[in-house]
Each structure stands twice: as structure tokens, then as C-alpha cells.
Coordinates of C-alpha atoms and ligand atoms in Angstrom, one line a residue:
Chain A
M1 CA -0.1 -0.1 -0.1
S2 CA 2.9 2.4 0.4
H3 CA 2.6 3.4 -3.1
I4 CA -0.4 5.4 -2.3
R5 CA 0.6 6.6 0.9
H6 CA 1.5 10.0 -0.4
S7 CA -0.4 10.1 -3.6
L8 CA -3.6 8.8 -4.8
Q9 CA -4.3 9.3 -8.5
I10 CA -8.1 8.8 -9.4
R11 CA -10.2 8.3 -12.5
H12 CA -13.7 9.3 -12.2
V13 CA -16.5 7.7 -14.2
D14 CA -20.3 8.8 -13.9
A15 CA -22.4 6.0 -14.1
G16 CA -25.9 7.4 -13.9
S17 CA -25.6 10.1 -11.1
C18 CA -27.8 13.0 -10.6
N19 CA -24.9 15.2 -10.9
G20 CA -24.6 16.2 -7.3
C21 CA -21.8 13.8 -6.7
E22 CA -20.0 15.2 -9.4
Q23 CA -20.2 18.8 -8.1
E24 CA -19.0 17.7 -4.9
L25 CA -15.9 15.8 -6.6
T26 CA -15.4 19.2 -8.5
A27 CA -15.5 21.1 -5.0
L28 CA -12.7 18.7 -3.6
T29 CA -10.4 20.7 -6.1
S30 CA -11.3 24.1 -5.1
A31 CA -9.5 26.4 -2.6
A32 CA -11.5 25.4 0.2
Y33 CA -10.7 21.5 0.3
D34 CA -7.5 21.6 -2.0
F35 CA -7.2 18.0 -2.2
Q36 CA -4.2 18.2 -4.5
H37 CA -2.2 19.6 -1.3
V38 CA -2.5 16.1 0.2
G39 CA -1.4 13.9 -2.7
L40 CA -5.0 13.4 -4.4
D41 CA -5.8 14.2 -8.0
W42 CA -8.1 13.3 -10.8
V43 CA -6.1 11.9 -13.7
A44 CA -7.3 12.0 -17.4
S45 CA -6.4 8.8 -18.5
P46 CA -7.1 5.4 -16.7
R47 CA -3.2 4.6 -17.3
H48 CA -2.3 7.0 -15.0
A49 CA -4.6 6.0 -12.2
D50 CA -4.3 4.2 -8.9
A51 CA -8.1 4.1 -8.3
L52 CA -11.3 4.1 -10.3
L53 CA -14.1 6.1 -8.6
V54 CA -17.6 5.7 -9.8
T55 CA -20.7 7.9 -9.2
G56 CA -24.3 6.8 -9.7
P57 CA -26.4 3.5 -9.5
M58 CA -24.5 2.0 -12.6
S59 CA -27.1 2.9 -15.4
D60 CA -26.9 0.1 -18.1
P61 CA -25.1 2.1 -20.9
M62 CA -22.2 2.7 -18.6
V63 CA -21.6 -1.1 -17.5
R64 CA -19.3 -1.6 -20.4
P65 CA -17.5 1.6 -20.2
V66 CA -16.7 1.0 -16.5
E67 CA -15.3 -2.4 -17.2
R68 CA -13.3 -1.2 -19.7
V69 CA -11.9 1.7 -17.7
W70 CA -11.1 -0.8 -14.8
A71 CA -9.5 -3.0 -17.1
A72 CA -7.2 -0.2 -18.4
I73 CA -6.1 0.8 -14.9
P74 CA -2.8 -1.0 -14.0
S75 CA -2.6 -3.0 -11.0
P76 CA -2.5 -2.7 -8.0
K77 CA -5.7 -0.7 -8.2
W78 CA -8.5 0.3 -6.0
R79 CA -12.6 0.7 -6.7
I80 CA -14.1 3.6 -5.1
A81 CA -18.0 3.8 -4.8
F82 CA -18.9 7.5 -4.1
G83 CA -22.2 8.4 -2.9
D84 CA -25.3 6.3 -2.0
C85 CA -26.2 5.4 -5.5
A86 CA -22.6 3.8 -6.3
A87 CA -22.9 2.4 -2.9
G88 CA -26.0 0.5 -4.0
C89 CA -28.6 1.6 -1.6
G90 CA -29.8 4.8 -3.5
V91 CA -33.6 5.5 -4.3
F92 CA -32.7 4.5 -8.2
Q93 CA -32.0 1.0 -7.3
P94 CA -35.4 -0.4 -8.3
A95 CA -35.3 1.5 -11.4
Y96 CA -35.1 -0.9 -14.6
G97 CA -32.1 1.1 -16.1
T98 CA -29.8 0.4 -13.1
H99 CA -27.4 -2.4 -12.1
G100 CA -27.0 -1.8 -8.3
G101 CA -24.2 0.5 -8.0
L102 CA -20.5 -0.2 -8.3
P103 CA -19.7 -4.0 -7.4
E104 CA -16.8 -5.0 -5.0
A105 CA -15.9 -1.6 -3.9
D106 CA -12.8 -1.2 -1.9
L107 CA -13.8 1.9 -0.3
V108 CA -17.3 3.2 0.0
I109 CA -17.9 6.7 0.9
R110 CA -21.6 7.1 1.8
G111 CA -23.7 10.3 1.5
C112 CA -26.5 11.5 -1.1
P113 CA -24.1 13.6 -2.1
P114 CA -21.2 12.8 0.4
E115 CA -20.0 16.2 1.9
P116 CA -16.7 16.9 0.7
G117 CA -15.0 17.5 3.7
A118 CA -16.0 13.9 5.2
A119 CA -15.1 12.5 1.9
L120 CA -11.9 14.0 1.8
Q121 CA -11.3 12.6 5.4
Q122 CA -12.2 9.0 4.1
L123 CA -9.7 9.2 1.3
R124 CA -7.2 10.2 3.4
D125 CA -7.9 7.3 6.2
A126 CA -7.9 5.0 3.1
M127 CA -4.3 6.1 1.9
R128 CA -3.1 5.7 5.4
S129 CA -4.7 2.1 5.9
T130 CA -2.1 -0.8 5.4
T131 CA -4.9 -3.1 4.0
P132 CA -3.5 -4.3 0.4
P133 CA -6.0 -3.5 -2.5
Q134 CA -8.3 -6.4 -3.7
S135 CA -6.9 -6.4 -7.5
Chain B
M1 CA -55.2 9.3 -40.9
D2 CA -56.3 12.2 -38.7
N3 CA -54.2 15.3 -39.4
S4 CA -56.0 17.8 -37.1
W5 CA -53.3 16.8 -34.7
I6 CA -50.7 18.3 -36.9
R7 CA -52.9 21.4 -37.7
Q8 CA -53.8 22.3 -34.1
N9 CA -50.0 21.9 -33.2
V10 CA -48.9 23.8 -35.8
A11 CA -51.6 26.6 -35.2
L12 CA -50.3 26.9 -31.5
K13 CA -46.6 27.2 -32.3
E14 CA -47.5 29.9 -34.9
A15 CA -49.5 31.7 -32.3
H16 CA -46.2 31.7 -30.3
A17 CA -47.7 29.3 -27.6
E18 CA -44.7 27.6 -25.6
L19 CA -44.8 23.7 -25.8
L20 CA -44.8 22.1 -22.4
T21 CA -44.9 18.4 -23.1
L22 CA -45.6 16.0 -25.9
T23 CA -46.2 12.6 -24.4
A24 CA -48.0 9.4 -24.7
T25 CA -49.9 7.1 -22.5
R26 CA -50.0 3.1 -22.3
N27 CA -53.4 3.2 -23.4
Q28 CA -52.8 4.3 -26.8
S29 CA -53.1 8.0 -26.7
M30 CA -50.9 11.0 -27.1
R31 CA -51.3 14.6 -25.9
A32 CA -49.5 17.9 -26.5
T33 CA -49.8 20.6 -23.7
W34 CA -49.1 24.2 -24.7
L35 CA -48.9 27.4 -22.9
D36 CA -49.9 30.8 -23.8
P37 CA -46.7 32.9 -22.3
V38 CA -49.0 35.9 -21.8
S39 CA -52.1 34.6 -20.1
G40 CA -50.7 31.4 -18.8
R41 CA -53.6 29.6 -20.1
Q42 CA -53.0 26.0 -21.1
E43 CA -54.2 24.3 -24.3
L44 CA -54.4 20.3 -24.7
V45 CA -54.4 18.6 -28.0
I46 CA -55.1 15.0 -28.1
V47 CA -54.6 12.2 -30.7
E48 CA -55.2 8.4 -30.6
V49 CA -52.4 6.2 -31.3
C50 CA -53.9 3.9 -34.3
Q51 CA -52.4 0.5 -35.1
E52 CA -49.3 1.4 -32.9
R53 CA -48.7 4.7 -35.2
F54 CA -49.2 8.2 -35.0
P55 CA -48.7 11.3 -37.3
S56 CA -45.2 12.8 -36.7
L57 CA -44.9 16.6 -36.2
T58 CA -41.1 16.8 -36.5
S59 CA -40.8 17.9 -40.2
V60 CA -43.1 20.9 -39.4
L61 CA -42.2 21.1 -35.7
P62 CA -38.6 20.2 -35.3
E63 CA -38.5 20.8 -31.6
V64 CA -40.4 17.6 -30.9
A65 CA -37.8 15.5 -33.0
W66 CA -36.4 14.0 -29.9
D67 CA -39.9 13.7 -28.2
E68 CA -41.1 11.2 -30.7
R69 CA -38.1 9.2 -31.1
E70 CA -38.3 8.7 -27.3
I71 CA -42.0 7.9 -27.4
H72 CA -41.0 5.2 -30.1
D73 CA -38.5 3.9 -27.7
V74 CA -40.5 3.6 -24.6
F75 CA -43.9 2.9 -26.0
G76 CA -43.3 1.5 -29.4
Y77 CA -45.6 3.6 -31.1
V78 CA -44.1 4.7 -34.6
P79 CA -44.0 8.3 -35.5
E80 CA -45.1 8.1 -39.0
G81 CA -43.2 10.4 -41.5
H82 CA -40.4 11.3 -38.9
P83 CA -37.4 12.3 -40.9
N84 CA -35.1 10.4 -38.9
P85 CA -36.6 7.9 -36.4
R86 CA -33.4 6.3 -35.2
P87 CA -33.3 5.2 -31.3
L88 CA -32.8 8.0 -28.8
L89 CA -32.7 6.1 -25.5
R90 CA -32.8 2.6 -26.7
T91 CA -29.4 0.8 -27.0
P92 CA -28.5 -2.3 -28.7
R93 CA -28.4 -3.9 -25.3
W94 CA -32.3 -3.7 -25.0
P95 CA -34.2 -6.8 -25.4
E96 CA -35.9 -6.8 -28.8
N97 CA -39.5 -6.0 -27.6
F98 CA -38.5 -4.2 -24.7
R99 CA -40.9 -1.2 -24.4
P100 CA -40.1 0.0 -20.9
L101 CA -43.3 2.4 -20.2
R102 CA -45.6 -0.5 -21.5
E103 CA -44.0 -2.9 -19.0
R104 CA -45.0 -3.0 -15.3
P105 CA -42.6 -0.9 -13.3
D106 CA -40.7 -3.7 -11.4
V107 CA -40.0 -5.8 -14.7
R108 CA -36.3 -5.7 -15.3
P109 CA -35.1 -6.5 -18.8
T110 CA -32.6 -9.1 -19.5
W111 CA -30.2 -7.2 -21.1
Q112 CA -28.5 -8.3 -24.4
D113 CA -24.6 -8.8 -24.5
A114 CA -23.6 -6.2 -26.7
D115 CA -22.1 -2.6 -26.8
P116 CA -24.4 0.2 -25.9
D117 CA -23.2 2.3 -29.0
N118 CA -25.9 3.2 -31.7
P119 CA -24.4 4.1 -35.0
A120 CA -23.7 7.5 -35.2
L121 CA -24.6 10.1 -38.0
T122 CA -21.4 11.5 -39.5
V123 CA -20.3 13.3 -42.7
E124 CA -18.5 11.4 -45.2
G125 CA -15.9 12.6 -47.9
N126 CA -12.4 13.7 -48.7
G127 CA -10.6 15.2 -45.5
V128 CA -13.3 14.5 -43.0
T129 CA -12.2 13.3 -39.8
V130 CA -14.5 11.7 -37.3
M131 CA -13.7 12.6 -33.9
K132 CA -15.4 10.6 -30.9
V133 CA -15.6 11.8 -27.4
G134 CA -16.6 10.1 -24.4
P135 CA -18.9 8.5 -22.8
T136 CA -16.1 8.6 -20.2
H137 CA -14.4 11.9 -20.0
A138 CA -10.9 13.2 -18.8
G139 CA -12.4 15.5 -16.1
I140 CA -15.1 15.5 -13.6
I141 CA -18.4 15.5 -15.9
E142 CA -21.4 13.4 -16.6
S143 CA -21.3 10.8 -19.0
G144 CA -22.2 11.5 -22.6
H145 CA -21.0 10.5 -26.0
F146 CA -20.2 13.1 -28.8
V147 CA -19.4 12.3 -32.5
F148 CA -17.7 15.2 -34.2
S149 CA -17.2 15.5 -38.0
L150 CA -14.3 17.6 -38.6
M151 CA -12.7 19.5 -41.4
G152 CA -9.3 20.5 -40.2
E153 CA -9.9 22.1 -36.7
N154 CA -13.8 23.1 -37.9
V155 CA -16.8 21.1 -36.7
L156 CA -18.9 20.1 -39.5
H157 CA -21.5 18.1 -37.8
L158 CA -22.0 17.1 -34.2
D159 CA -24.0 14.1 -33.2
T160 CA -24.9 13.9 -29.5
H161 CA -25.5 10.3 -28.2
L162 CA -26.6 11.0 -24.5
F163 CA -28.9 9.0 -22.2
Q164 CA -25.9 7.1 -20.6
N165 CA -27.5 8.4 -17.2
H166 CA -30.8 6.7 -18.0
R167 CA -32.2 5.2 -14.9
G168 CA -35.8 4.7 -15.9
V169 CA -36.9 7.5 -13.6
E170 CA -40.4 7.7 -15.2
S171 CA -41.3 4.1 -15.0
L172 CA -40.0 4.1 -11.4
L173 CA -42.2 6.7 -10.3
E174 CA -45.3 4.9 -11.8
S175 CA -47.4 3.3 -9.1
Q176 CA -45.7 5.3 -6.3
T177 CA -47.9 6.9 -3.6
V178 CA -47.5 10.8 -2.8
D179 CA -44.8 9.8 -0.2
G180 CA -42.7 7.7 -2.5
V181 CA -42.4 10.3 -5.3
A182 CA -40.8 13.0 -3.3
S183 CA -37.5 11.4 -2.5
I184 CA -37.0 10.3 -6.3
V185 CA -38.0 13.6 -7.7
T186 CA -35.5 15.4 -5.6
R187 CA -32.8 13.4 -6.9
I188 CA -33.7 13.6 -10.6
C189 CA -30.8 16.2 -11.2
A190 CA -28.7 17.9 -8.4
A191 CA -28.7 21.2 -10.2
D192 CA -32.3 21.7 -10.6
T193 CA -33.6 19.7 -7.5
V194 CA -35.9 22.6 -5.9
S195 CA -37.5 23.0 -9.4
H196 CA -38.1 19.3 -9.5
Q197 CA -39.6 19.1 -5.9
T198 CA -41.6 22.3 -6.5
N199 CA -43.2 20.7 -9.5
W200 CA -44.3 17.7 -7.7
A201 CA -45.7 19.8 -4.8
L202 CA -47.6 22.1 -7.5
A203 CA -49.0 18.8 -9.1
V204 CA -50.3 17.4 -5.9
E205 CA -51.8 20.9 -4.7
A206 CA -53.3 21.4 -8.0
L207 CA -55.0 17.7 -8.0
S208 CA -56.4 18.3 -4.5
G209 CA -57.5 22.0 -5.1
Y210 CA -55.3 23.1 -2.5
E211 CA -53.7 26.5 -2.6
A212 CA -50.5 27.0 -0.6
E213 CA -50.3 30.0 2.1
A214 CA -48.5 33.0 1.0
A215 CA -45.6 32.2 3.3
V216 CA -45.2 28.8 1.9
S217 CA -45.0 30.3 -1.5
L218 CA -42.5 32.7 -0.4
G219 CA -40.4 30.0 1.3
R220 CA -40.4 28.1 -2.0
V221 CA -39.4 31.2 -3.9
V222 CA -36.6 31.8 -1.8
L223 CA -35.5 28.2 -2.3
L224 CA -35.9 28.6 -6.0
E225 CA -33.9 31.5 -6.2
S226 CA -31.1 30.3 -4.0
E227 CA -30.9 27.1 -6.3
R228 CA -30.7 29.5 -9.4
V229 CA -27.9 31.5 -7.5
L230 CA -26.2 28.3 -6.7
S231 CA -26.4 26.6 -10.2
H232 CA -25.2 29.9 -12.0
L233 CA -22.3 30.2 -9.7
N234 CA -21.5 26.8 -10.7
D235 CA -21.7 27.8 -14.5
L236 CA -19.9 31.0 -14.0
A237 CA -17.0 29.2 -12.5
Q238 CA -17.0 26.7 -15.3
I239 CA -16.9 29.2 -18.1
P240 CA -13.8 31.1 -17.2
A241 CA -12.3 27.4 -16.6
G242 CA -13.0 26.8 -20.2
V243 CA -10.5 29.4 -21.4
G244 CA -8.0 28.7 -18.6
F245 CA -9.0 32.0 -16.6
Q246 CA -8.0 30.4 -13.5
V247 CA -8.5 33.5 -10.9
A248 CA -12.2 33.9 -12.1
H249 CA -12.8 30.3 -11.9
Q250 CA -11.3 29.7 -8.6
Q251 CA -13.1 32.8 -7.0
A252 CA -16.5 31.7 -8.1
L253 CA -15.9 28.4 -6.7
A254 CA -15.1 30.1 -3.4
M255 CA -18.3 32.0 -3.8
K256 CA -20.3 29.0 -4.5
E257 CA -18.8 27.0 -1.5
D258 CA -19.7 29.8 0.7
W259 CA -23.1 29.8 -0.5
Q260 CA -23.5 26.1 0.0
R261 CA -22.3 26.1 3.4
G262 CA -24.8 28.9 4.1
L263 CA -27.7 27.1 2.7
Q264 CA -26.8 23.8 4.5
G265 CA -26.6 25.8 7.8
M266 CA -30.1 26.6 7.3
Y267 CA -31.7 23.9 5.3
G268 CA -29.3 20.9 6.2
H269 CA -28.4 20.1 2.6
R270 CA -25.7 21.5 0.3
F271 CA -28.2 21.3 -2.8
L272 CA -31.3 21.7 -0.9
F273 CA -32.7 18.0 -1.5
D274 CA -36.0 17.3 0.4
T275 CA -37.0 21.0 1.1
V276 CA -40.3 21.0 -0.8
R277 CA -43.0 18.7 -0.5
P278 CA -46.7 18.8 -1.1
G279 CA -48.3 21.5 1.2
W280 CA -45.0 22.1 3.0
V281 CA -41.6 23.9 2.6
A282 CA -38.5 23.6 4.8
P283 CA -38.9 26.8 7.1
P284 CA -36.8 29.6 6.0
D285 CA -34.6 31.5 8.2
P286 CA -34.9 35.2 6.8
E287 CA -32.2 36.9 9.2
N288 CA -29.7 34.4 8.0
L289 CA -30.9 34.6 4.5
L290 CA -30.2 38.3 4.5
R291 CA -26.8 37.7 6.0
L292 CA -26.0 35.2 3.7
V293 CA -27.0 37.5 0.6
Y294 CA -24.9 40.2 2.3
A295 CA -21.8 38.0 2.4
L296 CA -22.0 37.0 -1.0
R297 CA -22.3 40.5 -2.5
R298 CA -19.1 41.4 -0.8
A299 CA -17.3 38.5 -2.6
W300 CA -19.3 39.1 -5.9
T301 CA -18.7 42.8 -6.7
P302 CA -14.8 42.4 -6.8
W303 CA -15.3 39.3 -8.8
Q304 CA -17.5 41.0 -11.2
H305 CA -15.4 43.8 -11.9
L306 CA -12.4 41.3 -12.5
V307 CA -14.5 39.5 -15.3
E308 CA -16.0 42.8 -16.8
G309 CA -12.7 44.3 -17.2
H310 CA -10.8 41.4 -18.4
H311 CA -10.6 42.1 -22.2
G312 CA -9.0 39.0 -23.1
F313 CA -11.9 37.0 -21.5
N314 CA -14.5 39.0 -23.1
D315 CA -13.0 38.8 -26.4
R316 CA -12.6 35.0 -26.1
M317 CA -16.3 34.6 -25.4
A318 CA -17.5 36.9 -28.2
D319 CA -19.1 35.4 -31.2
V320 CA -18.4 31.8 -30.1
G321 CA -21.1 29.3 -30.3
V322 CA -23.9 31.5 -31.5
T323 CA -27.5 30.7 -31.5
T324 CA -29.7 32.9 -33.3
H325 CA -33.2 34.0 -32.1
A326 CA -34.8 31.9 -35.2
D327 CA -33.0 28.7 -34.0
V328 CA -34.1 29.2 -30.4
V329 CA -37.9 29.6 -31.6
R330 CA -37.4 26.8 -34.1
F331 CA -35.9 24.3 -31.5
G332 CA -38.0 25.5 -28.7
G333 CA -34.8 26.6 -26.8
Q334 CA -35.3 27.4 -23.2
G335 CA -33.9 29.4 -20.1
V336 CA -30.6 31.2 -20.1
V337 CA -29.7 30.0 -23.7
S338 CA -32.8 31.3 -25.3
R339 CA -32.9 34.6 -23.1
A340 CA -29.1 35.3 -24.4
A341 CA -30.6 35.0 -27.9
G342 CA -33.4 37.7 -27.5
K343 CA -36.4 35.4 -26.4
G344 CA -37.9 37.0 -23.3
F345 CA -39.7 34.2 -22.1
D346 CA -39.3 33.5 -18.4
A347 CA -41.9 31.1 -16.7
R348 CA -41.6 33.1 -13.4
T349 CA -43.6 35.8 -14.8
L350 CA -46.4 33.3 -15.1
L351 CA -46.2 31.7 -11.6
P352 CA -48.6 32.5 -9.0
L353 CA -46.0 31.6 -6.4
Y354 CA -44.1 34.8 -7.0
Q355 CA -47.2 36.8 -6.5
D356 CA -46.5 40.5 -6.7
L357 CA -42.6 40.1 -6.4
R358 CA -42.7 40.7 -10.3
P359 CA -39.4 39.0 -11.7
V360 CA -38.6 40.6 -14.7
P361 CA -36.7 38.5 -17.7
V362 CA -33.0 39.3 -18.3
V363 CA -32.7 39.4 -22.0
E364 CA -29.4 39.9 -24.3
S365 CA -29.5 39.7 -28.1
G366 CA -25.9 38.3 -29.1
G367 CA -26.7 34.7 -28.7
D368 CA -23.0 33.7 -27.9
V369 CA -20.9 32.6 -24.9
R370 CA -20.6 36.1 -23.9
A371 CA -24.3 36.8 -23.9
R372 CA -25.1 33.5 -21.8
F373 CA -22.3 34.6 -19.4
N374 CA -23.9 38.1 -19.0
V375 CA -27.5 36.5 -18.6
R376 CA -26.1 34.6 -15.7
V377 CA -24.3 37.4 -14.1
R378 CA -27.3 39.6 -14.2
E379 CA -29.9 36.7 -13.4
V380 CA -27.7 36.1 -10.1
E381 CA -28.2 39.8 -8.9
A382 CA -32.1 39.7 -9.6
S383 CA -32.2 36.4 -7.8
L384 CA -30.5 38.1 -4.8
R385 CA -33.0 41.1 -5.0
L386 CA -35.8 38.3 -4.9
I387 CA -34.4 36.6 -2.0
E388 CA -34.1 39.7 -0.1
D389 CA -37.5 40.6 -0.9
A390 CA -39.2 37.5 0.0
A391 CA -37.1 37.3 3.1
A392 CA -38.3 41.0 4.1
R393 CA -41.7 39.7 3.6
L394 CA -41.4 36.3 5.5
R395 CA -40.0 38.4 8.5
R396 CA -43.6 39.9 8.8
E397 CA -45.4 36.6 8.3
T398 CA -45.9 34.1 10.8
A399 CA -43.6 31.1 10.7
A400 CA -43.9 29.4 7.2
G401 CA -43.9 25.7 7.0
D402 CA -45.7 25.5 10.1
I403 CA -49.1 25.3 8.7
P404 CA -49.7 21.7 8.5
W405 CA -51.5 20.2 5.6
S406 CA -51.3 16.8 4.2
P407 CA -52.6 15.9 0.9
Q408 CA -56.0 13.8 1.1
D409 CA -55.9 10.3 0.0
G410 CA -57.1 9.3 -3.3
H411 CA -56.8 12.1 -5.7
S412 CA -57.1 11.5 -9.4
G413 CA -56.5 13.5 -12.5
Q414 CA -54.2 14.9 -14.8
V415 CA -51.9 18.1 -14.7
A416 CA -49.0 19.6 -16.4
V417 CA -47.1 21.9 -13.9
Y418 CA -44.0 23.9 -14.3
T419 CA -41.4 26.2 -12.8
E420 CA -38.4 28.1 -14.1
S421 CA -35.3 26.0 -13.1
P422 CA -31.8 27.3 -13.3
H423 CA -31.7 25.7 -17.0
G424 CA -35.1 27.0 -17.9
L425 CA -38.7 25.7 -18.2
N426 CA -38.9 22.5 -16.2
V427 CA -42.4 20.6 -16.7
H428 CA -43.8 17.6 -15.0
D429 CA -46.9 16.1 -16.5
V430 CA -48.6 14.2 -13.9
T431 CA -51.4 11.8 -13.9
M432 CA -52.5 10.1 -10.8
D433 CA -55.3 7.6 -10.0
N434 CA -56.7 7.1 -6.5
G435 CA -53.5 8.4 -4.8
R436 CA -51.0 6.5 -7.1
V437 CA -49.0 7.7 -10.1
V438 CA -50.1 6.1 -13.4
R439 CA -48.0 8.2 -15.6
Y440 CA -45.2 10.8 -14.8
H441 CA -43.4 12.6 -17.7
I442 CA -40.6 14.9 -17.0
R443 CA -39.6 17.5 -19.6
A444 CA -36.7 19.5 -18.3
A445 CA -35.2 22.5 -19.9
T446 CA -32.0 20.7 -21.0
Y447 CA -34.1 18.3 -23.1
R448 CA -34.9 21.1 -25.7
N449 CA -31.4 22.6 -25.3
W450 CA -29.5 19.8 -26.2
P451 CA -30.3 19.6 -30.1
L452 CA -29.7 23.3 -30.0
L453 CA -26.3 22.9 -28.7
A454 CA -25.7 20.4 -31.5
H455 CA -26.9 23.0 -33.8
A456 CA -24.8 25.8 -32.5
V457 CA -21.2 23.9 -32.5
P458 CA -20.9 23.4 -36.3
G459 CA -18.9 26.4 -37.7
N460 CA -16.6 26.6 -34.7
A461 CA -13.3 25.2 -33.9
V462 CA -13.6 22.0 -32.3
A463 CA -11.2 23.5 -29.4
D464 CA -13.9 25.7 -28.5
F465 CA -16.5 23.0 -27.7
P466 CA -15.7 22.7 -24.2
L467 CA -16.2 26.5 -23.8
I468 CA -19.4 26.5 -25.8
N469 CA -20.6 23.3 -23.9
K470 CA -19.9 25.0 -20.5
S471 CA -21.7 28.0 -21.5
F472 CA -24.7 25.9 -22.3
E473 CA -24.0 24.0 -19.3
L474 CA -26.8 21.4 -19.7
C475 CA -27.3 18.9 -16.9
Y476 CA -27.4 15.3 -18.6
S477 CA -29.2 13.8 -15.5
C478 CA -32.4 16.0 -16.3
A479 CA -32.5 15.2 -19.9
D480 CA -31.6 11.2 -19.5
R481 CA -33.8 10.6 -16.4
Ligands
LIG501 S1 -25.9 9.5 -4.4 FE1 -27.3 11.2 -4.3 S2 -25.9 12.9 -5.1 FE2 -24.9 11.3 -5.6 S3 -25.5 10.6 -7.7 FE3 -27.0 9.5 -6.0 S4 -28.8 10.7 -5.8 FE4 -27.3 11.9 -6.6

């Protein structure tokens, strides 16, 4: 795990979110939370990523794109479910177009949407944890 | 086939009526609801679906091109004479005869083992390059798939393939009770949540013949305008980001953050989820509202001088991504996008909710990125004044939200209700039977503006797409549902 202790590079994919989770992810980059300051960042390519972060209840058209992004991230890697929808407990779970959020998440950040301050803390705690990633 | 459907709808368009919704029901009928933008009167046009077909309006009324494609996808009714009846929501993964709004809501399809992409419409010829972007993106943005046909750097054609965020909200809402609907409607789109919540409240209240107290209405106005400020601050932060103007971007994000913290302090939520319900509004806090507006103004004025005085930024926005007044009318454009092109429609002028607060539509004529930026700037200022006005009145009223009213069980009927969301005219067409939803159609403003965006982009350099896109700032989730 030591490779992410000081830096965690994340690739974000929206899988049917309501945009609330995205706005809070953007807030993390603002001066108020400044998450780059603690070694976190969004990366434009999965090749540069340590983790995949998914928002939304996994809308059907995004199932394959999410799988492809995951496959393109080099191991060891993490899956992060951001928000209740991705965690599999949002209001859209019974809707026909959804697949129950992100399966097998290594880190689940709850909230609808998660508050950026609390989310930042959870990400930092996860960086410090010594549990090896699953994949 | 009956062509009075076409005649009546075209006549209403020619009389400058605003199309609220065009939608179908599972019992083989279709209806178009129009709004007179002066009197606020609604006009309903109905046609029966005959042998699974209905006469398409698209060639005479291009703004409904998407509606008719969607009706075909979700009901299976064929728009006869549609110039381009390809799938809109439907993907190659849908089971062959899957028509979600004719199924029971709890039926889950068995998805096909296929890629979700439909064939794109591209330009062919010497020197044409096709560039595909999405559905996943390099930044923090909702999913959408864009196929550009380019000649050099210039865009010849843009084919938008959206609905990656399609969850099946309309089907999910069917057979819900009054209580079940609220938490779902709140989460259709975080940027327009208060508008969606208010629509649902207005629908139930209209079906029950209940008229909200003045204090409840004022509380809702405060929330709707706070949401507009929040959403516009977000967009006003994103447009400078599109041209690398980081100072303006970061300062606007900081204003947005402070605004959200203030709202959370008063309402317990940074996006105002679950603050409006039938007969109820989260109790406002006039003193703190006024304080929050005051604090925002202190940061806003220097920021506004910064962006106004920056010639490079203003030049960069000028004449980019132009939508003309004629296009806005033809495509039924909504909200900021249409007001920036000279169409002065703003549903707030018709809503009884606003009583005598008299919101005045903000109109610009350029139709470019700069005009859309300026409309938002002026609308933030107007919204702050409305919030102050409403808060001052609320100070005099007895505590709003303390007046309990709960909808009676068993109301039935159909109603089309609307509010002006930060993105424009947001309509819900609700049919209830005995206290349960039997059909719930959501026509958000962005649904009309997406085709307009695709129309505004050709002729511009492809590198300007992010800027143009940010100046429209269309939420995907509202359109995709
Ligand atoms: S968890 Fe809440 S905020 Fe996030 S996408 Fe789902 S509904 Fe929206």
C-alpha cells in the first residue's frame, strides 16, 4: 500500500449520477478543500490512475465503459464507490435501467451526496490504511 | 390518418405558444400541452395512436424530434413520417421487444450482451475526420458521447449520443404514492432539484384543489432563487475554466462553496434536497438569508469587476457558439440559452408562486458565449434581490412551514405543472389515479437545449467545444432521467 501513502491518482466515471456527486468532486479541487495539497488528484487517463471512482447507480449504458476503464488501470488498483447510488443503496436501485451501483468496492463513501470535507477525510484515511488492495 | 393533430399543434406554435410537453400513455393516446406565454392558459391537443402509429410532427415542428424518438423507444408507437426515426434512449443492449413504459415498473429487462453504442450520424468525404469523445471523460463531468465530423479544426457536424445516465425514472415513479415520489423527484438532478420538488408539490396541490399559503409560496421562492444562484455560480465558475482563466474560476468556486455552506446551515443540505413537499416547505430563516446574501455580495462585486474588466476573457467569449433567435424559436430553446438570444420568456412571470414580486426576464441579444455569461451574471443579481424581498416579507409573516397540510388520499386526474429552473422551463406532466401515479413525464429544459447545442457547434473550432458546452451547461441527468 505504500505506493499510495503519499499520492492517490483517481479516474472518475459517472454511471448515472444526478450530478450532485460530481459537483462535490469538483468542490474537492477548489481552494476550500484543495485535495491536491494532500496528494490526491483526478487523472485524465486510466493508465495514470491508482483507483477508479464511480458515481451513480450503474446505469446500463455505462456497464461496459466502466469495465473497460477498470481493465485499463494498471494493478494494484482500487475501486471507490462515491455516494449512496454507487454504494448500492440509493433511491434509483429499483429502476429498470440500473445495476445496483459499483460492485466489489474497496472503499465506499456514503452520502447523498457525500459532503466534501467528510469524503476528503475518508480518502485520506484509506491512503493511510495498510490493507492491500483487492486487485 | 387524422391530420388535425398536426394542424392544431402547428397553429399553436404559430400563435407563439410554448410547448410544455408532448407525451404518450400506455393506453394508446398522445397529448401535447401548450402554454400561452402571456395569459398562462394551457391548451391540450390529443390524438389516438392508431395501430401503434401516430402522425409525426417533426418535419413541421422540429423541436419535437427527440420527443417522438423517445416515444417510439419507450412505448413502441411509430412516429409516421419522422425524418430521422433512429433510437434515442434505446441501445443495442435492450431486449428486442422491450418497451419500458408499457411494462410493469418492476419488470427488469434481460440485457443483451452487446455494446451500448448506436450508429452515429457522420459526414463522409475527402479530408473529413470523425472524432469520438466519451462516454467517459478526462475530467469530472457527467457521461455523454459526442461524435464530431471535422474538416481540419472546424466542426462540420456534431452528433450527440446521450442517455448514458438513463435510469428509468419515469417508470420508477409509476405506481408510487405521494410519499414515495418526493425522494425520487428530489434526485432527478442536483442542479435543478428544488424546481423538480416544487413541480411535484404543485401537481399534488393542483389535483387536490389546495392553494398554498403565501408564506409557503415565499419559502419556495427563496429556495428556487437560492438554487438559481447556486447553479449560476457553478456555471460562472466553469466558463472561465474553459478558457484557462483560473482566478475567476477559483473565486467563483469559492463563492459557490460559501453559498452552499450557508444553505446547509439553514436547510441542512448543500443542494437543498428534500426541502419542498406537497403542502410544505422547509422553514426559511430570514435573518440568516439576508446575512448570506450580504456576504455573497461582498465577494461578488470585486469578482464581477474582474471578469467585466478582463478584455481577453470577453473577447474569447464573443461570437463563439452563436445561437440565433430564429433557431431558439425553431428548436423550442429554453432558459438562459434562449434569453441570451433575445427570446424574453421566463416562466416566473406566469407563476402565482411569485405573487407580486414581479421577476423581470433578463434578455441579451448576442446569442454567443458572452451573452449567456452575461445573462447569468444579471440573473444572479436579480435572484439576490428576489431573495431579499421575499425574506423581508417572511419576517413579517408567521412562521412559514408550520401550517400543516397533508394531501388527501385518493386524488385522481392529470395536470401539467412547471417552474423556471436554473436551466429553464421545467415541466412535469402527472397523472394520478386514487392516490397513485399512473404516468409521470418529466420534460426538463435541457431536453430542448441539447439539440440546440448540437446545432450551435458546427462552424466553430472543435477546441471551442468545451467553452460552448460550458456556456450552455446542460445537465445530462435532467434529460436522461
Ligand atoms: S448519491 Fe445522491 S447525489 Fe449522488 S448521484 Fe445518487 S442521488 Fe445524486
